[in-house]
Amino acid sequence: MEQQSELQEPTYAADISSIREAQIRIEPYIHKTPVLSSETLDVLSGKKLFFKAECFQKGGAFKFRGACNAIFSLDDVSVAKGVVTHSSGNHAAAVSLAAKLRGIPAYIVIPKNAPKCKVENVKRYGGQVFWSEPTVQSRELTASKVQEETGALLVHPYNHEHIISGQGTISLELLDQVPNIDTIIVPISGGGLISGVALAAKAINPAIRVLAAEPSGADDAHQSKLAGKVVVLSEINTIADGLRASLGSLTWPVVRDLVDDVITVDDWEIIEAMRMCYEILKVAVEPSGAIGLAAILSDKFRSNPAWKSSSNIGIVLSGGNVDLGILWDSLKK
Amino acid sequence: MEQQSELQEPTYAADISSIREAQIRIEPYIHKTPVLSSETLDVLSGKKLFFKAECFQKGGAFKFRGACNAIFSLDDVSVAKGVVTHSSGNHAAAVSLAAKLRGIPAYIVIPKNAPKCKVENVKRYGGQVFWSEPTVQSRELTASKVQEETGALLVHPYNHEHIISGQGTISLELLDQVPNIDTIIVPISGGGLISGVALAAKAINPAIRVLAAEPSGADDAHQSKLAGKVVVLSEINTIADGLRASLGSLTWPVVRDLVDDVITVDDWEIIEAMRMCYEILKVAVEPSGAIGLAAILSDKFRSNPAWKSSSNIGIVLSGGNVDLGILWDSLKK
């Protein structure tokens, strides 16, 4: 086991040092987001829940941490021609805002089915929009073309060491705000967020358990953990527009080794969790952001004896960019 | 003027001392609520806006401050038979919760048209509900009957010295969090909130200006200020269910002397401000709570040269108890 651990560690794309460096680098730009709690939700879940409200982050999602770290890590010559990325919205807005702060152009490839409010965020922060089909292949191909034409650097939404380190700053803040957390539950998509969170949290306290929450209609992380290798789904079906990506080469090793389990939930559970966030916590949380609460309240979590000992649970409310109309249409169904 | 000021001051139901005492009394029970800001809304308004997010207060509204102060000010003998009140919801839930913490019964008279989520809050906190017609007369009559039958003490929603002092603690917190605030905008209904806020703020810094925001369909404070006496409206028509009360004998003198102006806004402006709170600030704010933002963005405020010099504006987001269905139905109209 000792030997295995020594072999694995160097393969991770970030560690506690790079995450602490990221924290210092991005501190002048980001919001230190509040931790919310609710006695009503504590009673409902039977746990003490601590909600890390990244919906209040600049750009409305955690993505600004990673984008900021990536863009401010680069030297002036490297970024002179700007940056390019592909994203369903939150990473796109984050890159646009970080690029604006750095004073460089941002070229953003967005799939046609991205929520309107997320596209508006990109435009508000000065990002130049290029449309793609709503597939990973089309997104990457369009981004490559833009990269060739402009000479801009690609800032991948999750398979990128500085992105992972930036997202990991959430754990540093959360464990500073609530030191006795024993479990952290994190939405999983490409794995950048959960990789950073797990690497930082387990470095600070190896006893902390990290749980991924994933839509059952996009359960590639769940399947990958079962198979012991990255599984890419041929079909994806979920309301959580931020959780449709597949794991990357840099995030998979962390997910494989440090994520204790994956809980999958159905879209109706996500929507019900969004409603609770609104009516009880009083915060606007997008479907991808509410999935952690959905997982905690799910039968799968409650009935699993492995989680009985979790008492103080951190839940990352990853973002709050949601069109009110879409929320309401979902609630009515 | 000197003489007039000397004559008036003793008539106010609270002062900076009673408000500081309230702060110490309620501190173990209340949340210190965060102050939110948004560059997007700063650009839109042309001001620096600081949102005091009382939607995150226990019970979902500022009302818990006053209720807590009133109920914990009373001696054990006085409160042995419990407390009674009448309220459209937020004060009702606040009294229920404070009574529960004090270990005494709470009897709550609620008008039949109160929002469902507010009634649920009352029940959740153990308050016993009595229904009345949706008029001030019916509310007060029903409360009197309950009072006679139970021997409980009446905790008036706003015309009560401890209530006013409790609400005033918002100014102490806000001016501690953002010391350079020059203007505070507050929703006005019965006047308990704005009286406490104005008394505390002007005692700390007499140069701070206090502005009331009121629905044009329930503009009794506006009319009262014009007439120089309390005006009670025969008809009230607004979506803001928390802003339908009339000024009281204890709140009117404060509103008359210390509130610099009243801005009235239409319901559509309130609804648009609610949408902005949700989509930009990422918080759930009820119509009564969003009216301050609506006022700041209104033509009446922008075009009034008196407010040109206001730069750092505190906005009290007074509560967040809103049924999602009602919000959406309003947005569609």
XYZ file of C-alpha atoms in Angstrom, chain A residues 38-271:
234
model
C -30.582 25.716 8.031
C -32.084 24.002 11.045
C -34.974 22.849 8.852
C -32.620 21.043 6.459
C -30.594 19.660 9.368
C -33.762 18.111 10.802
C -34.787 16.821 7.373
C -31.419 15.179 6.693
C -30.542 14.116 10.220
C -27.083 15.696 9.741
C -25.441 19.075 10.278
C -25.212 20.555 6.788
C -22.862 23.367 5.792
C -23.566 24.846 2.369
C -20.571 26.455 0.661
C -22.436 29.032 -1.414
C -20.408 29.321 -4.610
C -23.531 30.708 -6.272
C -22.274 33.986 -4.731
C -18.875 33.625 -6.433
C -18.073 36.182 -9.156
C -19.771 35.089 -12.349
C -22.227 33.086 -10.232
C -20.193 29.851 -9.928
C -16.998 28.270 -8.541
C -15.520 28.251 -12.059
C -14.020 31.707 -11.554
C -11.519 30.267 -9.058
C -9.940 27.931 -11.597
C -10.150 30.339 -14.531
C -8.543 33.083 -12.479
C -5.745 30.785 -11.342
C -5.093 29.545 -14.880
C -5.061 32.966 -16.518
C -3.022 34.716 -13.832
C -0.484 31.844 -13.781
C 0.548 32.562 -17.377
C 3.272 35.030 -18.310
C 2.512 38.143 -20.369
C 3.985 36.775 -23.609
C 2.007 33.510 -23.439
C -1.340 35.245 -22.995
C -0.777 38.172 -25.363
C -3.022 36.648 -28.052
C -5.761 35.826 -25.579
C -7.411 32.641 -24.383
C -9.960 30.271 -25.847
C -12.229 27.734 -24.183
C -15.374 25.656 -24.678
C -18.024 25.439 -21.990
C -21.768 25.161 -21.425
C -21.575 28.490 -19.660
C -20.073 28.913 -16.209
C -16.448 28.242 -17.175
C -17.034 30.410 -20.247
C -18.174 33.365 -18.143
C -15.348 32.784 -15.672
C -12.688 32.792 -18.408
C -14.246 35.921 -19.939
C -14.140 37.756 -16.601
C -10.618 36.613 -15.692
C -9.367 37.572 -19.182
C -11.013 40.977 -18.842
C -9.227 41.504 -15.513
C -5.947 40.423 -17.129
C -6.605 42.720 -20.099
C -6.540 40.046 -22.828
C -9.175 38.800 -25.313
C -11.330 35.712 -24.555
C -12.770 33.508 -27.328
C -15.582 31.313 -26.083
C -17.113 28.249 -27.772
C -20.611 27.606 -26.395
C -22.950 24.729 -27.274
C -26.233 25.897 -28.777
C -28.299 24.475 -25.873
C -26.537 26.479 -23.123
C -28.848 28.458 -20.776
C -29.490 32.032 -21.917
C -28.375 33.585 -18.631
C -24.978 31.891 -18.896
C -24.466 33.159 -22.448
C -25.426 36.652 -21.271
C -22.786 36.428 -18.542
C -20.128 35.663 -21.174
C -21.169 38.648 -23.275
C -21.385 40.932 -20.232
C -17.776 40.122 -19.350
C -16.617 40.820 -22.916
C -16.097 37.257 -24.169
C -16.419 36.706 -27.960
C -18.930 33.904 -28.588
C -18.566 31.092 -31.151
C -21.416 28.561 -31.331
C -20.985 24.784 -31.534
C -23.252 21.738 -31.584
C -24.068 20.414 -28.081
C -21.510 17.578 -28.176
C -18.047 17.327 -26.659
C -16.607 16.582 -30.110
C -18.129 19.651 -31.747
C -17.089 21.866 -28.815
C -13.473 20.707 -28.980
C -13.296 20.918 -32.778
C -14.663 24.474 -32.852
C -12.268 25.483 -30.066
C -9.309 24.068 -32.026
C -10.308 26.068 -35.101
C -10.603 29.291 -33.117
C -7.259 28.542 -31.484
C -5.577 28.137 -34.877
C -7.101 31.331 -36.254
C -6.320 33.547 -33.266
C -3.218 32.031 -31.714
C -5.007 32.101 -28.368
C -4.151 29.638 -25.586
C -6.656 26.917 -24.680
C -7.914 26.999 -21.089
C -9.573 23.617 -20.706
C -12.618 23.673 -18.393
C -11.339 20.898 -16.129
C -8.475 18.811 -17.530
C -5.899 21.442 -16.550
C -3.611 21.566 -13.519
C -4.208 25.232 -12.688
C -7.959 24.814 -13.011
C -7.905 21.890 -10.563
C -5.731 23.858 -8.109
C -8.035 26.879 -8.337
C -11.163 24.832 -7.599
C -9.341 23.229 -4.659
C -9.282 26.586 -2.847
C -12.913 25.871 -1.932
C -11.713 23.225 0.549
C -9.171 25.609 2.095
C -11.907 28.183 2.702
C -14.556 25.714 3.820
C -12.326 23.923 6.334
C -11.233 27.299 7.668
C -14.877 28.358 8.078
C -16.079 25.011 9.507
C -13.068 23.050 10.801
C -15.004 19.994 12.044
C -16.386 18.916 8.664
C -16.050 15.138 8.210
C -17.613 14.723 4.760
C -17.766 16.894 1.644
C -20.240 16.306 -1.150
C -19.433 17.731 -4.552
C -21.142 17.694 -7.972
C -19.146 15.719 -10.536
C -18.894 16.360 -14.267
C -15.425 16.580 -15.833
C -13.968 16.219 -12.364
C -12.025 19.470 -12.000
C -14.007 20.662 -8.996
C -14.050 17.389 -7.077
C -10.358 16.723 -7.829
C -9.296 20.042 -6.338
C -11.661 19.702 -3.381
C -10.555 16.125 -2.610
C -6.817 16.806 -2.978
C -6.956 19.794 -0.613
C -9.363 18.298 1.932
C -7.540 14.956 2.255
C -4.170 16.696 2.528
C -5.508 18.755 5.435
C -7.318 15.845 7.073
C -7.065 12.366 5.501
C -10.124 11.255 7.486
C -12.419 13.579 5.550
C -14.560 11.638 3.099
C -15.405 13.020 -0.329
C -18.606 12.004 -2.035
C -19.535 12.790 -5.658
C -23.106 13.608 -6.675
C -24.026 12.817 -10.270
C -27.233 12.825 -12.371
C -28.411 9.284 -13.128
C -28.820 10.383 -16.767
C -25.112 11.318 -16.965
C -23.558 8.757 -14.619
C -20.203 8.295 -16.322
C -18.230 8.846 -13.076
C -20.333 6.190 -11.309
C -19.750 3.771 -14.189
C -16.058 4.675 -14.424
C -15.523 3.913 -10.720
C -17.252 0.543 -11.180
C -15.242 -0.299 -14.310
C -11.940 0.972 -12.931
C -11.393 3.039 -16.093
C -12.891 6.104 -17.767
C -16.288 5.329 -19.284
C -17.671 7.787 -21.844
C -21.447 7.684 -22.291
C -23.000 7.612 -25.744
C -26.143 9.359 -24.517
C -26.663 11.975 -21.831
C -29.999 13.061 -20.422
C -30.208 15.458 -17.494
C -31.533 18.910 -16.606
C -28.160 19.648 -14.968
C -26.503 21.432 -17.885
C -23.212 21.777 -15.994
C -22.829 18.044 -15.372
C -22.719 16.650 -18.891
C -18.925 16.361 -19.424
C -16.772 13.215 -19.124
C -13.772 12.693 -16.853
C -10.365 13.769 -18.163
C -6.903 12.241 -18.042
C -5.872 14.510 -15.143
C -9.095 14.231 -13.111
C -9.728 10.485 -13.438
C -6.755 9.391 -11.271
C -7.976 11.662 -8.452
C -11.564 10.512 -8.777
C -10.418 6.898 -8.906
C -8.228 7.155 -5.792
C -9.688 9.882 -3.573
C -13.445 10.030 -4.190
C -15.015 7.622 -1.697
C -18.237 7.026 -3.583
C -20.596 8.386 -6.245
C -24.304 8.887 -5.509
C -26.577 9.215 -8.539
C -29.882 11.073 -8.343
C -32.775 11.574 -10.740
C -33.704 14.932 -12.251
C -36.857 15.225 -10.117
C -34.690 14.964 -7.000
C -32.446 17.724 -8.339
C -35.454 19.957 -9.013
